[in-house]
Coordinates of C-alpha atoms (C1' of nucleotides) in Angstrom, one line a residue:
Chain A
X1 CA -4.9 -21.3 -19.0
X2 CA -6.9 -20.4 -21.9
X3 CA -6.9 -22.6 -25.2
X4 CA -10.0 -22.1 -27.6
X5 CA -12.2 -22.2 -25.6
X6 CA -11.7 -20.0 -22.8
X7 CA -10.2 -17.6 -25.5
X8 CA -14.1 -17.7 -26.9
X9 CA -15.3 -17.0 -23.4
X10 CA -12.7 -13.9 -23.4
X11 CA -14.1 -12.8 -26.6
X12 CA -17.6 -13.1 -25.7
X13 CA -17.2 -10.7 -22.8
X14 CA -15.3 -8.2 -25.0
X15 CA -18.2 -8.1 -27.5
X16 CA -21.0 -8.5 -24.6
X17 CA -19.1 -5.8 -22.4
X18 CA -16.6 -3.7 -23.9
X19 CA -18.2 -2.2 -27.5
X20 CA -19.0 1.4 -28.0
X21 CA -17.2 2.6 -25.0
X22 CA -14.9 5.2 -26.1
X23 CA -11.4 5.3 -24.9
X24 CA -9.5 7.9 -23.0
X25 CA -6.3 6.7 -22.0
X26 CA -4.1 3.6 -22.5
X27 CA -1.7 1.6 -20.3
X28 CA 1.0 0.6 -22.7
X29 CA 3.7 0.4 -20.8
X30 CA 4.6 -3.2 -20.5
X31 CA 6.7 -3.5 -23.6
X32 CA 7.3 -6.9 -23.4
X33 CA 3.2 -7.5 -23.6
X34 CA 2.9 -4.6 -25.9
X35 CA 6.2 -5.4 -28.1
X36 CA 7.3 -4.7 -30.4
X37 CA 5.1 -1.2 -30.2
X38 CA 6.9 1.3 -28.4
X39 CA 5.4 2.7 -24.9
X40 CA 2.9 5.5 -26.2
X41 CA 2.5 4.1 -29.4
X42 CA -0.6 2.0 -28.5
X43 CA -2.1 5.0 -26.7
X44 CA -1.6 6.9 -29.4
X45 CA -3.0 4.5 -32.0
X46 CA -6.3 4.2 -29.9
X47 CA -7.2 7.1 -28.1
X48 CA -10.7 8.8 -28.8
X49 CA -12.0 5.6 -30.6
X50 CA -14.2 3.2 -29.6
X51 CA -14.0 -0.9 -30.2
X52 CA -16.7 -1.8 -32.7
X53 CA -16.5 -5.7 -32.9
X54 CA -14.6 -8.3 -31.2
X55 CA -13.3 -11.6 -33.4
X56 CA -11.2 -14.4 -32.7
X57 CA -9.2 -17.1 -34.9
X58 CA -8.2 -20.3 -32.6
X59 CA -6.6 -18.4 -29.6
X60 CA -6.0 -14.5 -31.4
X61 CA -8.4 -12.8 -31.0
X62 CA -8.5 -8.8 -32.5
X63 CA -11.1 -6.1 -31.8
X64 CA -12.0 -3.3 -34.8
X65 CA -12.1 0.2 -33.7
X66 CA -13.7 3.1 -34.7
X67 CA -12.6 6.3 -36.5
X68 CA -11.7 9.2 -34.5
X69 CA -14.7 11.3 -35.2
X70 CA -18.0 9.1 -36.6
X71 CA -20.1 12.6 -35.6
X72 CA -21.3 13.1 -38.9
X73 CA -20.7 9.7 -39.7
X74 CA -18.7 6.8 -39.5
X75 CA -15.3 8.2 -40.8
X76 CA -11.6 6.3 -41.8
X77 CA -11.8 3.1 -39.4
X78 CA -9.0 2.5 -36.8
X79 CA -6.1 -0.3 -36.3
X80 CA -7.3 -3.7 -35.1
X81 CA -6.2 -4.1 -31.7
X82 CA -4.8 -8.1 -31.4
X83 CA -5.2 -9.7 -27.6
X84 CA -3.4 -12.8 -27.2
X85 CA -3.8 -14.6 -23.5
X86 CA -0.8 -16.7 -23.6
X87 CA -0.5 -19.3 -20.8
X88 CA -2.1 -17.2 -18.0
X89 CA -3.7 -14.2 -19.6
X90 CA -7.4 -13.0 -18.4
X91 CA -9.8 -10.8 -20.0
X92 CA -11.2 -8.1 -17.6
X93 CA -13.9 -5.4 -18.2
X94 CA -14.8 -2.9 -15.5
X95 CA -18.2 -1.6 -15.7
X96 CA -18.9 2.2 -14.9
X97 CA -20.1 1.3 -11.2
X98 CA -17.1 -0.7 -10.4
X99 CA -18.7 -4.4 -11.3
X100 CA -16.1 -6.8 -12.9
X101 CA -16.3 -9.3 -15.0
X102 CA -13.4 -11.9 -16.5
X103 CA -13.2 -13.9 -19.0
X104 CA -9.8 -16.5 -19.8
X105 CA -8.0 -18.1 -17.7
X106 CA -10.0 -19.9 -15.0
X107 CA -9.7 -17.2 -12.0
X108 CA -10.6 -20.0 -9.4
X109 CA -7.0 -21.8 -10.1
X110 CA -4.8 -19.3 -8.4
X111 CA -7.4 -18.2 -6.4
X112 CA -5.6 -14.8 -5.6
X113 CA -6.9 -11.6 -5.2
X114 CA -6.4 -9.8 -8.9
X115 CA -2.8 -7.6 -8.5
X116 CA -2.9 -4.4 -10.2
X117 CA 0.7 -5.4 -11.3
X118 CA -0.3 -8.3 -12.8
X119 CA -2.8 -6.2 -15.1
X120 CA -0.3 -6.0 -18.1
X121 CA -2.3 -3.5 -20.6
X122 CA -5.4 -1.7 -20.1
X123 CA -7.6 0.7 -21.7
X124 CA -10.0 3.2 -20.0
X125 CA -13.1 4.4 -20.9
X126 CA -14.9 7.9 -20.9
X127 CA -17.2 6.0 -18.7
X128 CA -15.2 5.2 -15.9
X129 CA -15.0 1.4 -16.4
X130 CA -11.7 -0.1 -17.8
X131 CA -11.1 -3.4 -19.8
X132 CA -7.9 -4.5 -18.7
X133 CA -5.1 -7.5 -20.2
X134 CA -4.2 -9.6 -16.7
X135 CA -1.6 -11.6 -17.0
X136 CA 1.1 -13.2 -14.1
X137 CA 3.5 -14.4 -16.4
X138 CA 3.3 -12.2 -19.3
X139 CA 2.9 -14.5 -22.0
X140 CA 0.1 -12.5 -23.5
X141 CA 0.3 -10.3 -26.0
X142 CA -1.1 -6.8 -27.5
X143 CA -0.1 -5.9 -30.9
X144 CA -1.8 -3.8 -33.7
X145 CA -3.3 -5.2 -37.2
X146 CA -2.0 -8.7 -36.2
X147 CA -1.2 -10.9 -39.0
X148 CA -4.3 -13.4 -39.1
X149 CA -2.0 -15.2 -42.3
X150 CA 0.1 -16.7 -40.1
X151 CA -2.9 -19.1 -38.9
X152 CA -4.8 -22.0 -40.1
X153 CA -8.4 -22.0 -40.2
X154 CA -10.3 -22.3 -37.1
X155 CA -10.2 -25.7 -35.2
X156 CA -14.5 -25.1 -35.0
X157 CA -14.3 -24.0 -38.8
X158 CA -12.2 -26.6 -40.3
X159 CA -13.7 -28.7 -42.8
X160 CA -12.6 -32.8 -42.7
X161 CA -11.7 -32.3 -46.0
X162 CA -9.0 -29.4 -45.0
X163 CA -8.0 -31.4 -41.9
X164 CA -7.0 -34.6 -43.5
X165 CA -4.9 -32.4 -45.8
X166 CA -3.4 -30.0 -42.9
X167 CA -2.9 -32.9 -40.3
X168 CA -1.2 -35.4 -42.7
X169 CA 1.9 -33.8 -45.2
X170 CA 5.4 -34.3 -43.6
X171 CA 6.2 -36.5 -40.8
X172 CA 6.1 -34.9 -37.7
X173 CA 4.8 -36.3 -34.7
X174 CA 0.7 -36.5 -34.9
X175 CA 0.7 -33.9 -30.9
X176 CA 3.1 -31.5 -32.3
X177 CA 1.3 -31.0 -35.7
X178 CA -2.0 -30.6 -33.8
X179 CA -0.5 -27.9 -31.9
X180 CA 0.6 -25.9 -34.8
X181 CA -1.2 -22.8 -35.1
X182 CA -0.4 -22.6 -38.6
X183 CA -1.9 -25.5 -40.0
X184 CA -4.7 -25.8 -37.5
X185 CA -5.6 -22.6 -35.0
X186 CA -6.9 -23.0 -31.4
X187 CA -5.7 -26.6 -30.0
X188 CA -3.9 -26.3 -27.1
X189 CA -1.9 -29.0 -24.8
X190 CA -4.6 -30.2 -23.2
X191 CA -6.9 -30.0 -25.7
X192 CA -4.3 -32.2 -28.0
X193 CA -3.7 -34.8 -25.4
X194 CA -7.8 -35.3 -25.0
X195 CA -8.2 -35.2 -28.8
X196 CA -5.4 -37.9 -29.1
X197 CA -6.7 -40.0 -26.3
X198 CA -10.3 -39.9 -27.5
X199 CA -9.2 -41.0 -31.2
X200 CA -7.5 -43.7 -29.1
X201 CA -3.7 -42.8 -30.9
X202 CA -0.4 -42.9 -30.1
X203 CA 0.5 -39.0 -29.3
X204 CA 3.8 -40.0 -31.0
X205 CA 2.9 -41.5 -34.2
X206 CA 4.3 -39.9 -37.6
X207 CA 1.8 -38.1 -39.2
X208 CA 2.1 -40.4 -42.6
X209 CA 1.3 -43.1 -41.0
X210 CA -2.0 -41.9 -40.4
X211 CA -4.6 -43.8 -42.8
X212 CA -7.7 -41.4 -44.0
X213 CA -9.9 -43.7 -41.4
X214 CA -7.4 -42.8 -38.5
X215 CA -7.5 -38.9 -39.8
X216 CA -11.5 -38.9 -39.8
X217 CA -11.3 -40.4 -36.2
X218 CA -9.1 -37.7 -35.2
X219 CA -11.1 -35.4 -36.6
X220 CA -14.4 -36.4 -35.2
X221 CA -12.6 -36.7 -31.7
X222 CA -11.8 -33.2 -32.7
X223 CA -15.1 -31.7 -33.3
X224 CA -16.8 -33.7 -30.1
X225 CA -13.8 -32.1 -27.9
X226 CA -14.5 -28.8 -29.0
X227 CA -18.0 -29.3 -28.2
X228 CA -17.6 -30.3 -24.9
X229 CA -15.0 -28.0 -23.9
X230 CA -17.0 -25.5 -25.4
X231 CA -19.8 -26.1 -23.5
X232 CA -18.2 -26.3 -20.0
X233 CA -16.3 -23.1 -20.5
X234 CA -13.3 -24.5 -21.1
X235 CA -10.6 -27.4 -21.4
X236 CA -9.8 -28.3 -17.9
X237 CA -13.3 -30.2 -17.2
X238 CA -12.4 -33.0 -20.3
X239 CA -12.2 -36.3 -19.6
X240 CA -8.7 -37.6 -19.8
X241 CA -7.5 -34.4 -17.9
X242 CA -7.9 -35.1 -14.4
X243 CA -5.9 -38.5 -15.1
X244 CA -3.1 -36.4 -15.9
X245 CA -1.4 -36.8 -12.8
X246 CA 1.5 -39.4 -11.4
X247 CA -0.5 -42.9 -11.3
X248 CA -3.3 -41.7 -12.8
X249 CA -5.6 -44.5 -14.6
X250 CA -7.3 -44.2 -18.5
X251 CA -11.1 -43.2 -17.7
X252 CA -12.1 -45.9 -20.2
X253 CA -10.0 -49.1 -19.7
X254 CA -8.1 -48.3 -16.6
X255 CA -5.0 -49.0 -17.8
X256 CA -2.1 -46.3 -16.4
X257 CA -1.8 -43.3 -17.7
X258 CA 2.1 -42.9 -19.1
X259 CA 4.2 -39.2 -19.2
X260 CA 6.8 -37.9 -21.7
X261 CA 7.6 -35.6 -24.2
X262 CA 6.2 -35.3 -27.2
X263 CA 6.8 -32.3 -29.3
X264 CA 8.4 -30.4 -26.5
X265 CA 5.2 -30.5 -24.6
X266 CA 4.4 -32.6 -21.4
X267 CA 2.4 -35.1 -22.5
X268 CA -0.3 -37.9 -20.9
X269 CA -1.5 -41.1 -22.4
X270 CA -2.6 -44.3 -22.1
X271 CA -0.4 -47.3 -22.3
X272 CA -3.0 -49.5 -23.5
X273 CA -5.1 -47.9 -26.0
X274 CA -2.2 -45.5 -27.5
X275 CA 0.6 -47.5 -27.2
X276 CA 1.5 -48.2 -31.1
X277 CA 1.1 -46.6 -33.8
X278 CA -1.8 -47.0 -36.3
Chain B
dA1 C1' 17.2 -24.2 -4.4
dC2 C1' 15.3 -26.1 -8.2
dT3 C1' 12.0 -27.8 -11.7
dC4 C1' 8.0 -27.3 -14.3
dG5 C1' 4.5 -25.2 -17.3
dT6 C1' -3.1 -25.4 -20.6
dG7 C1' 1.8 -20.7 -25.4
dT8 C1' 4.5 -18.5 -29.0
dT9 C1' 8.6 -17.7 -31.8
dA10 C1' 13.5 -16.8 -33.3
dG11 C1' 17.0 -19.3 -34.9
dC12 C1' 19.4 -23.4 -36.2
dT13 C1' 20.0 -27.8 -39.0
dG14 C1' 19.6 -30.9 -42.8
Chain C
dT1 C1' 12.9 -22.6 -49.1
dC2 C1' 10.8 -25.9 -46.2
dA3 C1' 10.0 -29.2 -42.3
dG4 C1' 11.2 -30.0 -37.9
dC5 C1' 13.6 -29.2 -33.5
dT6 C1' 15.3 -26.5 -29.5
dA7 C1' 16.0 -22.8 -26.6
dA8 C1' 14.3 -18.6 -25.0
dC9 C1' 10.9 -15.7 -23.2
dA10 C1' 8.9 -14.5 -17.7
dC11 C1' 7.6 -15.6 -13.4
dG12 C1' 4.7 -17.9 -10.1
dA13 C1' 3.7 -22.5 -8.1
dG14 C1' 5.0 -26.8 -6.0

DNA sequence: ACTCGTGTTAGCTG
DNA sequence: TCAGCTAACACGAG
């Protein structure tokens, strides 16, 4: 389930796969995905233009779109089109001979054959290929011109500087303020509970108790998550991940692995290294 | 039958 | 108005 990282992968295939391909029809009918656009209203919006460029901001990601007619020219551009993945939501782009590529939520998880019910917006091209929203638990979501304001900067793009400023004012528990998107856009559960465990702190600590040294360690355990999530595609291969599980033991000292609730969100770690606060 | 969840957000409280 | 918390959203998996 995608955080940034597998959100990047999604992007990546929209940009490799789905530009210049113009669109003839829309699937806007789920109007819980599509809300709070009316069923039509997307079609309407983007038939007869093409995407142009595919961007993303932690996990929102929002393709451009062409005018209607660029023939002698390119004319008045169209809406963005914003694709969030939610928890289970999977990029898919069809190619003209029927060969499918996805991108988002790991499809080896579920391991189930793609359901056509569970494809929750799509768009189809004059081509014959398709790029389609799937989604089980319709989480995701499609809206027009989404408001890119309501995130911080980039978890890649922030600056130490800008992190020790977002990640410290106010009190609030150290997981929950890396997990909101408005200070800091892209860190998901998992990621939060690696970055946490890797900076060796309590998941529960006040964020003014964090000294600037504990704040640069977080934000170096930051970037070298990123990284390695990055790398591998994805989230689900770090470190501390498989040990979050009933008796599962800290990779680096052994120690067991403790579960509770921090933020609202299931959390994991150890009871050695992050058991007080800084 | 029942609980949980790799995400977001409306609505409440102080 | 802001910071912080909680429930709700939807639905498949264990």
């Amino acid at each position: 389930m995608p955080e940034l990282p597998e959100v990047e992968t999604a992007r990546h295939l929209i940009a490799d796969l789905a530009l210049g391909r113009r669109i003839v029809g829309v699937d806007d009918a789920d109007t819980f995905v599509c809300r709070p656009h009316s069923p039509g209203e997307l079609r309407d919006a983007l038939t007869g233009r093409t995407l142009t460029a595919a961007h993303r901001r932690g996990k929102t990601m929002w393709c451009e779109t062409s005018g209607l007619d660029d023939s002698a020219g390119p004319g008045p551009r169209g809406p963005d089109l914003g694709i969030h993945l939610g928890m289970s939501g999977r990029i898919v782009v069809i190619a003209p001979d029927g060969w499918v590529a996805e991108g988002g939520d790991p499809p080896g998880r579920d391991a189930q054959p793609r359901k056509a019910a569970w494809d929750r917006f799509t768009l189809e091209f004059a081509d014959g290929g398709r790029m389609a929203l799937f989604d089980k638990r319709r989480l995701g979501r499609i809206v027009l011109n989404p408001d890119l304001d309501a995130l911080g900067p980039d978890a890649e793009e922030v600056t130490p500087a800008q992190f020790r400023a977002l990640i410290t004012k106010g009190t609030i528990a150290v997981k929950a303020r890396l997990l909101d998107q408005s200070k800091i856009a892209g860190i998901g559960n998992l990621l939060a509970d690696e970055i946490l465990w890797q900076a060796k702190i309590a998941p529960a600590t006040p964020v003014s108790r964090l000294q600037r040294k504990d704040a640069d360690r977080l934000y170096r355990a930051l970037r070298s998550v990123l990284a390695a999530a990055t790398a591998q595609g994805g989230a689900h291969t770090d470190d501390v991940i498989a040990a979050r599980r009933p008796g599962g033991s800290c990779p680096r000292c052994g120690a067991e692995m403790v579960h509770g609730t921090v933020g609202g969100r299931s959390t994991w770690w150890c009871s050695r290294e992050q058991a007080a606060w800084p």
